[in-house]
mmCIF file of C-alpha atoms and ligand atoms in Angstrom:
data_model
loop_
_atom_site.group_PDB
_atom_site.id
_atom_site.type_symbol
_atom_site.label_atom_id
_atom_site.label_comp_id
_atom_site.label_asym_id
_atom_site.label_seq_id
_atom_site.Cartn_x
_atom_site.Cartn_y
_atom_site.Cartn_z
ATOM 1 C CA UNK A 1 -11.283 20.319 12.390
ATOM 2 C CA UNK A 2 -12.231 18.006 9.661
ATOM 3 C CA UNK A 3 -12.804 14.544 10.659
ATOM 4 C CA UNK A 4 -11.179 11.515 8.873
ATOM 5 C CA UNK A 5 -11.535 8.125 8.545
ATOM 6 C CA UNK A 6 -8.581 5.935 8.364
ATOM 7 C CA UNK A 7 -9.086 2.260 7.074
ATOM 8 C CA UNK A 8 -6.678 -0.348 8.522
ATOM 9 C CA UNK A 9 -5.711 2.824 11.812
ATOM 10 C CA UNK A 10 -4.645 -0.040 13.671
ATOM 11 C CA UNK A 11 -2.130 -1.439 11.544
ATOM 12 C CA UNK A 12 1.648 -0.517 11.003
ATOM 13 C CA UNK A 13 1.131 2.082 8.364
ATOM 14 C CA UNK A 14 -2.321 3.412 9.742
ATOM 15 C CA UNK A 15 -1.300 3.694 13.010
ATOM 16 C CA UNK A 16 1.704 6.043 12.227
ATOM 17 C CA UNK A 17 -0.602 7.636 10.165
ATOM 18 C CA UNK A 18 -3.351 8.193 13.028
ATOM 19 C CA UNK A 19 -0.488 10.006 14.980
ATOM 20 C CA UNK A 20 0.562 12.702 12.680
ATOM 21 C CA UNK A 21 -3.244 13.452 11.563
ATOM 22 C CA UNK A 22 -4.031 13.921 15.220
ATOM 23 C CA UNK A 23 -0.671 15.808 15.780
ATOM 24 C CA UNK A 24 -2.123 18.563 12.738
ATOM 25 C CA UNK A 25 -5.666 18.606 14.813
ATOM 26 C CA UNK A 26 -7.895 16.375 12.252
ATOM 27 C CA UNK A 27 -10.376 14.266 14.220
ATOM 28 C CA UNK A 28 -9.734 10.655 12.991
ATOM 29 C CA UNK A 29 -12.068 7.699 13.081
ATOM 30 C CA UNK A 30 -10.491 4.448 12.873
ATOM 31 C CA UNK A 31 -12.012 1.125 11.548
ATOM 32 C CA UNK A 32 -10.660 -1.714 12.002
ATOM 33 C CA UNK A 33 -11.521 -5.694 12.285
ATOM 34 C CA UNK A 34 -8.076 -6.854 14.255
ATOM 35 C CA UNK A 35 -7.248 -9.409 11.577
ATOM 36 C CA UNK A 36 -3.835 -8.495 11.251
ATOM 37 C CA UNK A 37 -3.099 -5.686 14.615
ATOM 38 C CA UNK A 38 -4.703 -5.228 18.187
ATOM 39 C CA UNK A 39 -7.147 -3.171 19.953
ATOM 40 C CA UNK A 40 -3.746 -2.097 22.316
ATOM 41 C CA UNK A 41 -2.487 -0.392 19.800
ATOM 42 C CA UNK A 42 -5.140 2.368 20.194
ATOM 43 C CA UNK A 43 -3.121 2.865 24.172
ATOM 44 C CA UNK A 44 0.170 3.568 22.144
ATOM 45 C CA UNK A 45 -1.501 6.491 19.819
ATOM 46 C CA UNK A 46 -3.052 7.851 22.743
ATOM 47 C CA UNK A 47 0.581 8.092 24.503
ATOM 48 C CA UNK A 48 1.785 9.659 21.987
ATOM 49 C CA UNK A 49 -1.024 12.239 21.397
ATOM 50 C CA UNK A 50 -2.922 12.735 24.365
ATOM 51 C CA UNK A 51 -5.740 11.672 22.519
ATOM 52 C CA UNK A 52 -7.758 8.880 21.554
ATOM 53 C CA UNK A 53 -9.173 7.957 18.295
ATOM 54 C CA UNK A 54 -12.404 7.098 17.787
ATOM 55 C CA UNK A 55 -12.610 3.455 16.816
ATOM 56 C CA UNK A 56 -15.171 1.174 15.264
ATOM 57 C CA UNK A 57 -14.539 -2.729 14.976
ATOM 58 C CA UNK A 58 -15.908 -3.699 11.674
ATOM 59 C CA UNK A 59 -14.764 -5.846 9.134
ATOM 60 C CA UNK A 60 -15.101 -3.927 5.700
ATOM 61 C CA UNK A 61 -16.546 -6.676 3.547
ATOM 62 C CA UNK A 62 -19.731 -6.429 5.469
ATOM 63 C CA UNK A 63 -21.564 -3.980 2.854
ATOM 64 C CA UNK A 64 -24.191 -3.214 5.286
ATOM 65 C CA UNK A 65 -22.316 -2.037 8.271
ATOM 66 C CA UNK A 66 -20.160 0.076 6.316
ATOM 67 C CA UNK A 67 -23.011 1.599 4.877
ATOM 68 C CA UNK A 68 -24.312 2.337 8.581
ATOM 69 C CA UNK A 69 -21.095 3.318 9.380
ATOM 70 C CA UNK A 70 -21.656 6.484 6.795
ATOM 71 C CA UNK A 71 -25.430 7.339 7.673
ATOM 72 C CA UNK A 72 -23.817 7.536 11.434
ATOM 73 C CA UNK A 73 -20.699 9.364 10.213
ATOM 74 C CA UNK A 74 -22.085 11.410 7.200
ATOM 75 C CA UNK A 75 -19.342 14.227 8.398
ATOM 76 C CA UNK A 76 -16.575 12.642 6.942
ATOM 77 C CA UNK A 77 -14.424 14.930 5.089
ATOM 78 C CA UNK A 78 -11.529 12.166 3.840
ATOM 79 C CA UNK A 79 -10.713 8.547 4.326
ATOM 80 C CA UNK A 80 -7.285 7.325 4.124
ATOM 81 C CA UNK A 81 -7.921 3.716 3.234
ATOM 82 C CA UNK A 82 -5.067 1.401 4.250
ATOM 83 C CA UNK A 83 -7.369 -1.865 5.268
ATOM 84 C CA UNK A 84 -5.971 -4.365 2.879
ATOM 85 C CA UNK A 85 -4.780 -8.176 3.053
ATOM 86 C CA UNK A 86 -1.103 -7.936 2.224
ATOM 87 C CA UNK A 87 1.002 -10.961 2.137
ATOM 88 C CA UNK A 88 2.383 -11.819 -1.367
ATOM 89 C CA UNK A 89 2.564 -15.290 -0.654
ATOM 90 C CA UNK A 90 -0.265 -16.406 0.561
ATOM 91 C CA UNK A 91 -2.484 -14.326 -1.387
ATOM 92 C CA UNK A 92 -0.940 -17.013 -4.459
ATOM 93 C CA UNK A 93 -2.565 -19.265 -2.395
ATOM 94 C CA UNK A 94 -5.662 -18.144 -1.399
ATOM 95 C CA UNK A 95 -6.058 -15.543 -4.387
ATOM 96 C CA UNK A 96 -10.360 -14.777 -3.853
ATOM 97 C CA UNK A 97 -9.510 -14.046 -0.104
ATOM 98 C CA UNK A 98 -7.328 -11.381 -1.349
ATOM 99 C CA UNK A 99 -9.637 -10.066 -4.143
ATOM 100 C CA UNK A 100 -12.554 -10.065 -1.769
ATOM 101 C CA UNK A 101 -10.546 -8.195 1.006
ATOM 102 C CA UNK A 102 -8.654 -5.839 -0.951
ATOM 103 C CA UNK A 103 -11.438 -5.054 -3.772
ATOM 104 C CA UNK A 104 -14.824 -5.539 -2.168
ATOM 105 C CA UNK A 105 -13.907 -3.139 0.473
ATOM 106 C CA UNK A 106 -12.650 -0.700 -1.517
ATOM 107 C CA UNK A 107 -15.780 -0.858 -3.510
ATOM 108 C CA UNK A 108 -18.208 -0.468 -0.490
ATOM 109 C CA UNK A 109 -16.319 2.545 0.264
ATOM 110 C CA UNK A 110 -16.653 4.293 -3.114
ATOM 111 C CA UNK A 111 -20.456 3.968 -3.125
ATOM 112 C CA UNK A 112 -20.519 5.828 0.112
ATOM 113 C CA UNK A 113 -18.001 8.373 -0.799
ATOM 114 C CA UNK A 114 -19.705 9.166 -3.667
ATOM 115 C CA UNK A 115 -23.310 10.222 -1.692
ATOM 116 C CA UNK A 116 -21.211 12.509 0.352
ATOM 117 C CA UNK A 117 -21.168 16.233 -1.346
ATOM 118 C CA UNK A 118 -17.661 16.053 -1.598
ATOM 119 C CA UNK A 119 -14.580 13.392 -0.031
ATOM 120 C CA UNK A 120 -11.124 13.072 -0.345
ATOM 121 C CA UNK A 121 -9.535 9.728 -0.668
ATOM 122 C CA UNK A 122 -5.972 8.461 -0.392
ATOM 123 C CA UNK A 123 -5.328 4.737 -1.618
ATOM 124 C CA UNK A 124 -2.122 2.676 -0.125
ATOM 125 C CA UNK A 125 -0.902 1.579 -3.045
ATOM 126 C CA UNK A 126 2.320 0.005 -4.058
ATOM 127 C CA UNK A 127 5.878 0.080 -6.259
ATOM 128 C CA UNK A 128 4.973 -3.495 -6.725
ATOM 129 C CA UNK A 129 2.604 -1.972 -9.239
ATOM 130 C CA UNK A 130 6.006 -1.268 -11.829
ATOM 131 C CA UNK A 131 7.539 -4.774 -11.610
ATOM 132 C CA UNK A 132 10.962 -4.691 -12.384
ATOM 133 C CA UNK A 133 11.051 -1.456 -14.145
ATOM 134 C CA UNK A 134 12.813 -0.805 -17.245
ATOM 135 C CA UNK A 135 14.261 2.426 -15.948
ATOM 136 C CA UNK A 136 15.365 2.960 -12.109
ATOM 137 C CA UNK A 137 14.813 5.216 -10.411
ATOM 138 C CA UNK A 138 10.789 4.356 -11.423
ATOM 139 C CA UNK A 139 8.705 7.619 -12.051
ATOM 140 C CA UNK A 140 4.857 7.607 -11.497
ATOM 141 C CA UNK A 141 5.214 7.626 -15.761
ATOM 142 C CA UNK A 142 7.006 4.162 -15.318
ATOM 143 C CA UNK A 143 4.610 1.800 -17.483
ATOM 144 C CA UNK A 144 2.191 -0.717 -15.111
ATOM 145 C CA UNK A 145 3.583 -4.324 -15.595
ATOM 146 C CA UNK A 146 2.090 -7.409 -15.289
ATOM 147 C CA UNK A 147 1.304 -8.698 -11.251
ATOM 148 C CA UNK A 148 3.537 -11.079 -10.325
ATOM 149 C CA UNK A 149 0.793 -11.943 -7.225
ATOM 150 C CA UNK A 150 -3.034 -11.914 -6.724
ATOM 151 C CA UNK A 151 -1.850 -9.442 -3.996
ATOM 152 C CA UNK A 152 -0.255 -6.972 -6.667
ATOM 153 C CA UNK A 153 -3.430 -7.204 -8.808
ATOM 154 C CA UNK A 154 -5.794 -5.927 -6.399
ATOM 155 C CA UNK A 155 -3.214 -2.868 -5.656
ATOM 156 C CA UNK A 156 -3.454 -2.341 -9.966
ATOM 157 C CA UNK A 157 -7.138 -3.024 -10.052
ATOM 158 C CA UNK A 158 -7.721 -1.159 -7.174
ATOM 159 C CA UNK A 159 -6.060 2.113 -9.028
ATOM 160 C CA UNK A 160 -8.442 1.448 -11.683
ATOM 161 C CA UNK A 161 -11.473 1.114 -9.889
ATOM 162 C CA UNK A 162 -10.741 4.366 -8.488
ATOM 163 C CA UNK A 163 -9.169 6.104 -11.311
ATOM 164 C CA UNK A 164 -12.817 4.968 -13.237
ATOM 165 C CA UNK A 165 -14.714 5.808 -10.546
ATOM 166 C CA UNK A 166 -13.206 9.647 -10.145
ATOM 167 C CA UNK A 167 -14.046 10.137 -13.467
ATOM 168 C CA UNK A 168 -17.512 9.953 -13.171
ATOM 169 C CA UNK A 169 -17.577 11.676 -9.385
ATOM 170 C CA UNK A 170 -17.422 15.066 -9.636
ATOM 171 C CA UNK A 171 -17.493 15.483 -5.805
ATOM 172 C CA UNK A 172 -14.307 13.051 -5.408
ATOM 173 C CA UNK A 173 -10.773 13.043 -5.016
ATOM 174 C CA UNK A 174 -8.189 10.759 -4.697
ATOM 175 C CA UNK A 175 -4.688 10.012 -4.521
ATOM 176 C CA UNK A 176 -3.043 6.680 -5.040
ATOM 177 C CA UNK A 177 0.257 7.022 -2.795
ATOM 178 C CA UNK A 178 2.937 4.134 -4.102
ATOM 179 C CA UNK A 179 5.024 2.960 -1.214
ATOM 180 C CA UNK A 180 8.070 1.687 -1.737
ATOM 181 C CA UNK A 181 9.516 0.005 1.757
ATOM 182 C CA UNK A 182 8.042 1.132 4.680
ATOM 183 C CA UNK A 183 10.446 0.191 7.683
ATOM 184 C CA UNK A 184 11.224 1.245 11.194
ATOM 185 C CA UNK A 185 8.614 2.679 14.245
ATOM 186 C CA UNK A 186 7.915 5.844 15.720
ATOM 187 C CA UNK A 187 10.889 7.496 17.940
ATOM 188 C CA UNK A 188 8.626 7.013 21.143
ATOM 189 C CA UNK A 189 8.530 3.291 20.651
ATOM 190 C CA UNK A 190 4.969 3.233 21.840
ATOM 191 C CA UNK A 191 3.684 1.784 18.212
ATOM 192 C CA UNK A 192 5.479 -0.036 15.516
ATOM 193 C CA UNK A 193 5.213 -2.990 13.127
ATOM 194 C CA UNK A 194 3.888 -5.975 14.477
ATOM 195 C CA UNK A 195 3.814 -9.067 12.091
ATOM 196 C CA UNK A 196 1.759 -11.856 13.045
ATOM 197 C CA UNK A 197 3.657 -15.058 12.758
ATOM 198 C CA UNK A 198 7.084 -15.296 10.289
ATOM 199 C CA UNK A 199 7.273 -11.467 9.140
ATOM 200 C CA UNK A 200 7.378 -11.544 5.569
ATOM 201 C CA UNK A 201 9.804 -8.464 5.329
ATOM 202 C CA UNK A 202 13.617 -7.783 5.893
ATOM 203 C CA UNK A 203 13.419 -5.385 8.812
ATOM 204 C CA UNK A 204 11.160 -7.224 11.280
ATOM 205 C CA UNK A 205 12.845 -10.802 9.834
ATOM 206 C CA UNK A 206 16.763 -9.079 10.975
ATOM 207 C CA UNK A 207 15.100 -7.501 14.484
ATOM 208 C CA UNK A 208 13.634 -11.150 15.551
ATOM 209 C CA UNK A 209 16.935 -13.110 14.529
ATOM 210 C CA UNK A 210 19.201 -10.223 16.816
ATOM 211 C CA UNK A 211 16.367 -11.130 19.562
ATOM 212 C CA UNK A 212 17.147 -14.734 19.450
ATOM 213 C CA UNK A 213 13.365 -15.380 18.298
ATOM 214 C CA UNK A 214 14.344 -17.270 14.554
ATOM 215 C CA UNK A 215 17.537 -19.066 14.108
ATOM 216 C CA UNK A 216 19.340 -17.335 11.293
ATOM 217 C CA UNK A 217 18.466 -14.885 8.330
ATOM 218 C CA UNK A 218 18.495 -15.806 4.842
ATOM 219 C CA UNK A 219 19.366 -13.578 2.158
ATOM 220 C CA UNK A 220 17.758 -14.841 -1.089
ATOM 221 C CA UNK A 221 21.030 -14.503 -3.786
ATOM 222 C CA UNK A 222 24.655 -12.941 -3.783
ATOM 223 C CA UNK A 223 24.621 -12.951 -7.365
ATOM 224 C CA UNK A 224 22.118 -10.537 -8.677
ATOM 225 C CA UNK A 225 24.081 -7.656 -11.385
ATOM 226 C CA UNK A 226 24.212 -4.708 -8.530
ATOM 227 C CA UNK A 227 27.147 -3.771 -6.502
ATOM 228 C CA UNK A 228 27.146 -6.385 -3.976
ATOM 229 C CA UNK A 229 24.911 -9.012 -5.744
ATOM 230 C CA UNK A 230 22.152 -8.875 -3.754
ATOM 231 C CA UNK A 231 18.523 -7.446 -4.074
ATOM 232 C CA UNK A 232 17.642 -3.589 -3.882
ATOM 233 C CA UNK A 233 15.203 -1.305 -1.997
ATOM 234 C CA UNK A 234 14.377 1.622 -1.459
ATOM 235 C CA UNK A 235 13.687 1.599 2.532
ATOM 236 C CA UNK A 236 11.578 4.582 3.614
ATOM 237 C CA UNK A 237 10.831 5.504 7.335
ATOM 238 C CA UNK A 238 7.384 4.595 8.185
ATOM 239 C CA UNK A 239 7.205 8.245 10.108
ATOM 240 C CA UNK A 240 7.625 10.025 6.751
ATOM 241 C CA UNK A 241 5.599 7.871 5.055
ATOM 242 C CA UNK A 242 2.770 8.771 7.174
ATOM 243 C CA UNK A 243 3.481 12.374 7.364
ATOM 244 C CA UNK A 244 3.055 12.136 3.714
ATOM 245 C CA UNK A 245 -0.566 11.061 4.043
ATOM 246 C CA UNK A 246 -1.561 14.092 5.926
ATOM 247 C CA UNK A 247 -0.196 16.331 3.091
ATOM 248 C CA UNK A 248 -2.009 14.329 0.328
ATOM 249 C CA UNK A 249 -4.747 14.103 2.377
ATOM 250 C CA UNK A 250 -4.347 18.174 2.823
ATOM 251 C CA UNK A 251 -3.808 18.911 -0.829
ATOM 252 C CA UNK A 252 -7.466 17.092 -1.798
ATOM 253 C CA UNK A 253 -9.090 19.156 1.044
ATOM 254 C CA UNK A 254 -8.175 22.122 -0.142
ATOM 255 C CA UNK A 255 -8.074 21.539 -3.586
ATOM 256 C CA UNK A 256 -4.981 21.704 -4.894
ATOM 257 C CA UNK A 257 -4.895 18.440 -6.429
ATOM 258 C CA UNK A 258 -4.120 19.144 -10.364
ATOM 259 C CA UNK A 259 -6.566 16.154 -11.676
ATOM 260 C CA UNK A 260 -9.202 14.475 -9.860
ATOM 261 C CA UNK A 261 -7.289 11.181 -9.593
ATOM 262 C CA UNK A 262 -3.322 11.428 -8.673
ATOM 263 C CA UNK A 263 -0.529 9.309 -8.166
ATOM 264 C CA UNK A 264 2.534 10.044 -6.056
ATOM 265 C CA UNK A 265 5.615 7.699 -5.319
ATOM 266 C CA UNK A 266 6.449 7.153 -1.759
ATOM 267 C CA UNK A 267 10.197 6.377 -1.130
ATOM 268 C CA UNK A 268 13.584 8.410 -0.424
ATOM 269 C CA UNK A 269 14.786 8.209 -4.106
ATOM 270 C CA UNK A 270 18.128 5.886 -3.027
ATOM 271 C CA UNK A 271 18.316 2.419 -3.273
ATOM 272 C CA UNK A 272 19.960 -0.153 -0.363
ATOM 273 C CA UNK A 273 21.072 -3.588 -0.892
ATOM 274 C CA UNK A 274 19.790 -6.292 1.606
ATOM 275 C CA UNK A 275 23.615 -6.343 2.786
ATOM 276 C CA UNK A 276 23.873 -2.349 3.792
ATOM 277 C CA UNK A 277 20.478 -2.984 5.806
ATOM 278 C CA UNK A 278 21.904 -5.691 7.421
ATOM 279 C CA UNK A 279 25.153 -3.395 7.886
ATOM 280 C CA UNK A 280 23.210 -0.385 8.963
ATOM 281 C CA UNK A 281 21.397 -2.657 11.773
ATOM 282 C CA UNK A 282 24.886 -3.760 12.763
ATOM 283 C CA UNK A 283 26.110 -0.574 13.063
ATOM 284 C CA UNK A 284 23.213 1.158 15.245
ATOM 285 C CA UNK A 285 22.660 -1.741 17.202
ATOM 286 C CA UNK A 286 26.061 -3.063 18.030
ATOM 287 C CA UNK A 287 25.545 -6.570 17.463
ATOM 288 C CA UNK A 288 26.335 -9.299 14.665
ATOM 289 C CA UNK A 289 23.857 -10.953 12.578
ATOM 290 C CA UNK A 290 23.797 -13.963 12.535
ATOM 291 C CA UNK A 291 22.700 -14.582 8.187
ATOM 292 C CA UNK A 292 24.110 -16.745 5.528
ATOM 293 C CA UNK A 293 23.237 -16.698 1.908
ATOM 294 C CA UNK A 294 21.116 -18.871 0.400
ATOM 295 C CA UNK A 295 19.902 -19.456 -3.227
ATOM 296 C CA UNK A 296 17.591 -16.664 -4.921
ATOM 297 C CA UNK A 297 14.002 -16.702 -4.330
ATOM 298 C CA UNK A 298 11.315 -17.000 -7.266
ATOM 299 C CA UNK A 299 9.809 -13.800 -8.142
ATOM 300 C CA UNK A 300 12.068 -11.443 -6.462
ATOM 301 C CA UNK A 301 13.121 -7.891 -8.248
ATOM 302 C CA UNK A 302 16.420 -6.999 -8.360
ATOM 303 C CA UNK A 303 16.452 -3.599 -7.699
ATOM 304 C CA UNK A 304 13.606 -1.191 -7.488
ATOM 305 C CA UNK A 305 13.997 3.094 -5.611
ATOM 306 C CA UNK A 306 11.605 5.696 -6.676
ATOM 307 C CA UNK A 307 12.112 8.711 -8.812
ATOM 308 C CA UNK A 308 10.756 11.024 -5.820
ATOM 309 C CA UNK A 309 10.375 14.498 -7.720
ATOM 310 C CA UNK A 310 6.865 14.365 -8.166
ATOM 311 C CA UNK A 311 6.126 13.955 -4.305
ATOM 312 C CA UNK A 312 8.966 16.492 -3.737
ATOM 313 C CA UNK A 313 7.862 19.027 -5.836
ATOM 314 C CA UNK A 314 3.961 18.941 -5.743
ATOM 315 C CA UNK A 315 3.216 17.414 -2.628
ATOM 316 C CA UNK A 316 6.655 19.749 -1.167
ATOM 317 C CA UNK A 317 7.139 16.486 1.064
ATOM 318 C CA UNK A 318 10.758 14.939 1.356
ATOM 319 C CA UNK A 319 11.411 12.227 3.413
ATOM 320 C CA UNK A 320 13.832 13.656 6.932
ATOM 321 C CA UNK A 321 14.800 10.322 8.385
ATOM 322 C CA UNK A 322 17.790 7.820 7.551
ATOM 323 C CA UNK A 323 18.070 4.003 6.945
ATOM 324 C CA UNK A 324 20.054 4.161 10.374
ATOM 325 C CA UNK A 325 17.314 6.352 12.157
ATOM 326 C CA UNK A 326 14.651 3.662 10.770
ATOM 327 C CA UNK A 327 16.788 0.758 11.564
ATOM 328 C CA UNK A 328 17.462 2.110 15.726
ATOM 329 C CA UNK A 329 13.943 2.242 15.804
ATOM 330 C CA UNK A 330 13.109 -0.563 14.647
ATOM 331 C CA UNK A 331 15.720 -2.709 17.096
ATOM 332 C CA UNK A 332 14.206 -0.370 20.092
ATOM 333 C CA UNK A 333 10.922 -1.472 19.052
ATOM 334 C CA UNK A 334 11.639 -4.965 18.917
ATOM 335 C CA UNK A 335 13.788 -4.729 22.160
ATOM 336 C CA UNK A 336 10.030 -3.328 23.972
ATOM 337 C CA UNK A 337 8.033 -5.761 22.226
ATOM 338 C CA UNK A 338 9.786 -8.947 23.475
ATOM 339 C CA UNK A 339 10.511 -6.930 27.142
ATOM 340 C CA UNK A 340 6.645 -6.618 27.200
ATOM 341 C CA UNK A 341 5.848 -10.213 26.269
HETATM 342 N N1 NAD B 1 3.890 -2.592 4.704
HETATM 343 C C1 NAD B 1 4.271 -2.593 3.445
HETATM 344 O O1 NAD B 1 5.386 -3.010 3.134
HETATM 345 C C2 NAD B 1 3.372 -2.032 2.350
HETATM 346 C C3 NAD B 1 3.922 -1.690 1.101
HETATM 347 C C4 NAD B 1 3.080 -1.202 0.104
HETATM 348 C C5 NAD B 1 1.712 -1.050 0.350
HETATM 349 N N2 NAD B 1 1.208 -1.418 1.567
HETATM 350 C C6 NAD B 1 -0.233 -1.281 1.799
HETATM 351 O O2 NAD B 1 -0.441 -0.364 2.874
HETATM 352 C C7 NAD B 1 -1.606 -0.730 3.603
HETATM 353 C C8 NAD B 1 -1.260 -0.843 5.070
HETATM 354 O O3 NAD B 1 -0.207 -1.779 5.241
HETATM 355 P P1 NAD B 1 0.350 -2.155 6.681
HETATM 356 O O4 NAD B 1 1.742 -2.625 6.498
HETATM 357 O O5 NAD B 1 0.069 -1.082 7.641
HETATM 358 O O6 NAD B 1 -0.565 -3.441 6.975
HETATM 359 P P2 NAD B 1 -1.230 -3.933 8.334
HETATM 360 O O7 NAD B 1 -1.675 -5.334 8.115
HETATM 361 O O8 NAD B 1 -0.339 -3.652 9.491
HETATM 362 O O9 NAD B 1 -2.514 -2.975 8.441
HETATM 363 C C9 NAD B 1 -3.731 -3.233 7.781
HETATM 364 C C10 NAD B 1 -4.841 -3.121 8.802
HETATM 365 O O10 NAD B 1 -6.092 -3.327 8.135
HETATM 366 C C11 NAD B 1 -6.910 -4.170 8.938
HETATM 367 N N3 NAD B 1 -7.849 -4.842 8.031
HETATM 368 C C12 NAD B 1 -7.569 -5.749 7.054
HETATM 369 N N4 NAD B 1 -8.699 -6.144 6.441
HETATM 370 C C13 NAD B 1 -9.731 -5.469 7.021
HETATM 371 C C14 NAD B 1 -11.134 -5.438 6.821
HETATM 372 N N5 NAD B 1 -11.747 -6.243 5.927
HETATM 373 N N6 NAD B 1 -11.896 -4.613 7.595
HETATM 374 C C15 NAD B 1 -11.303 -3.814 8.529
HETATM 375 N N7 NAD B 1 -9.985 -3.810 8.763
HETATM 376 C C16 NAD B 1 -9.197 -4.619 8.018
HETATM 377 C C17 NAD B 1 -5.946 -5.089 9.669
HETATM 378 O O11 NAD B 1 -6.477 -5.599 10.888
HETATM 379 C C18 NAD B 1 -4.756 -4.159 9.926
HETATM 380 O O12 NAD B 1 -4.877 -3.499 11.186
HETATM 381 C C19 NAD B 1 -2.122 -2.017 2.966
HETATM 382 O O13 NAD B 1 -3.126 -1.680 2.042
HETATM 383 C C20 NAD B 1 -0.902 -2.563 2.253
HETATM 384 O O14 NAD B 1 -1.251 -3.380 1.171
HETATM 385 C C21 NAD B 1 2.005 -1.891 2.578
#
């Protein structure tokens, strides 16, 4: 079976990812540098698979390594590449720490994919990429706005890079997958999202307050123009999410991509408010919330779900699981995370 490197394996997405590439019978490679996961979560894929990735510590930005890393792995028949700095707000702080770890990387990559005689390659990108679209729900036609972060630059630079870079490689392929909100953990509970210090998202922000490990939620604004005044999303299963991968991934391999550079949305097409997450969590996990309201937060969209026809109807993917199913998941997760501590 075709082997594949995934970028970032360790991490939330890439780990989810690593399960349902081994569960179709690709042999996957991981590298990762443990900036922002741990070497344990290689034990939880293994649990789930019965088998164990192979995995090479390396940090990206070193040019040379990666480029050992190909001469030693000159097999490689697709890389998912998910290794990426991703919080918004510090990346307005420290903006070249983001543009070095989210472009140089991808960079180094391309130069080896394009010696190989011919390589897939799936991008994580992001919705971020639209802004707050004029039209909802946003189609992959939706016009590029301007970043509102150094963080959602190097997602629209890094589509351009490899958009540019496709044109001029015949032998490569890619696909630029735009998440909208990955959430939740796999059913097993053996890997999930781990955020390293004050998570920067709803989900794991709600699942640490029910724990007792932060005080009180705040929701950013009651008064935005949608039903209940407060922000939308469009929360998508991490499980699907990854399962969507492996059929991108699939589609490039045996060419049935329609150009040589594609773009697919990533979400389940419906929208939720930050007060039916909080509801849904309620519900599922039988216990109260403790949130209040606060003021609205600079730089926050009001309300973004994807048009998901494209992925639907070329990739024949559709997400399976609920904001409930995603939301018990997540609580059992964070239930075994603080049990384990
Ligand atoms: N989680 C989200 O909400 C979301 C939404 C849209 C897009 N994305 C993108 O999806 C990708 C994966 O996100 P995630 O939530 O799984 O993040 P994550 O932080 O859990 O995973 C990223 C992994 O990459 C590793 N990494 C970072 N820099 C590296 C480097 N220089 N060399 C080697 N490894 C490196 C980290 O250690 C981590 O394990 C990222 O590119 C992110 O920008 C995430």
């Amino acid at each position: 079976m075709d082997k594949i490197l995934v970028t970032g394996g360790l991490g939330f997405i890439g780990s989810h990812t690593v399960v349902e590439l081994q569960n179709e019978g690709y042999e996957v490679v991981i590298i990762d540098d443990l900036s922002n996961s741990s070497e344990k979560v290689l034990d939880g894929i293994t649990a789930i698979t019965g088998k164990t990735p192979i995995f090479e510590r390396l940090d990206l930005k070193e040019k040379d390594k990666v480029e050992s890393f190909f001469a030693k792995h000159n097999d490689v028949k697709g890389v998912i590449h998910f290794a990426a700095s991703k919080a918004v707000g510090e990346s307005v702080k420290e903006p070249l720490l983001y543009y070095e770890n989210n472009i140089s990387t991808l960079v180094y990559i391309l130069k080896e994919l394009r010696k190989l005689p011919s390589a897939g390659f799936i991008f994580s990108s992001s919705c971020t990429v639209y802004g707050q679209a004029d039209e909802l729900p946003i189609t992959e036609n939706a016009p590029v706005k301007e970043a509102e972060s150094p963080y959602g630059n190097t997602k629209q630079i890094g589509e351009e890079i490899i958009k540019d870079t496709c044109k001029v490689s015949p032998n490569l392929k890619a696909i630029a997958l735009r998440y909208f909100n990955p959430i939740g953990a796999h059913e097993s509970v053996e890997i999930g999202e781990l955020p390293i210090g004050v998570p920067q998202n709803l989900v794991p922000f709600i699942t640490q307050t029910a724990i007792g490990l932060r005080q009180e939620l705040s929701v950013f604004g009651d008064d935005y123009p949608t039903p209940d005044g407060t922000c939308i999303r469009d929360y998508i299963h991490v499980v699907d999410l990854a399962k969507a991968h492996v059929i991108a991934l699939g589609r490039l391999l045996k060419n049935k991509n329609k150009d040589n550079y594609e773009t697919f949305n990533l979400g389940t097409g419906k929208g939720s408010s930050v007060l039916e997450v909080i509801k849904s969590f309620e519900k599922v996990s039988g216990k109260t919330l403790n949130y209040k309201i606060v003021g609205r937060r600079e730089g926050d969209i009001i309300s973004a779900y994807a048009d998901t026809n494209k992925a639907n109807d070329e990739l024949g993917w559709k997400t399976k699981l609920s904001l409930d199913d995603a939301m018990r998941s997540a609580w059992k997760w964070e239930q075994k995370v603080r049990a384990t501590k």
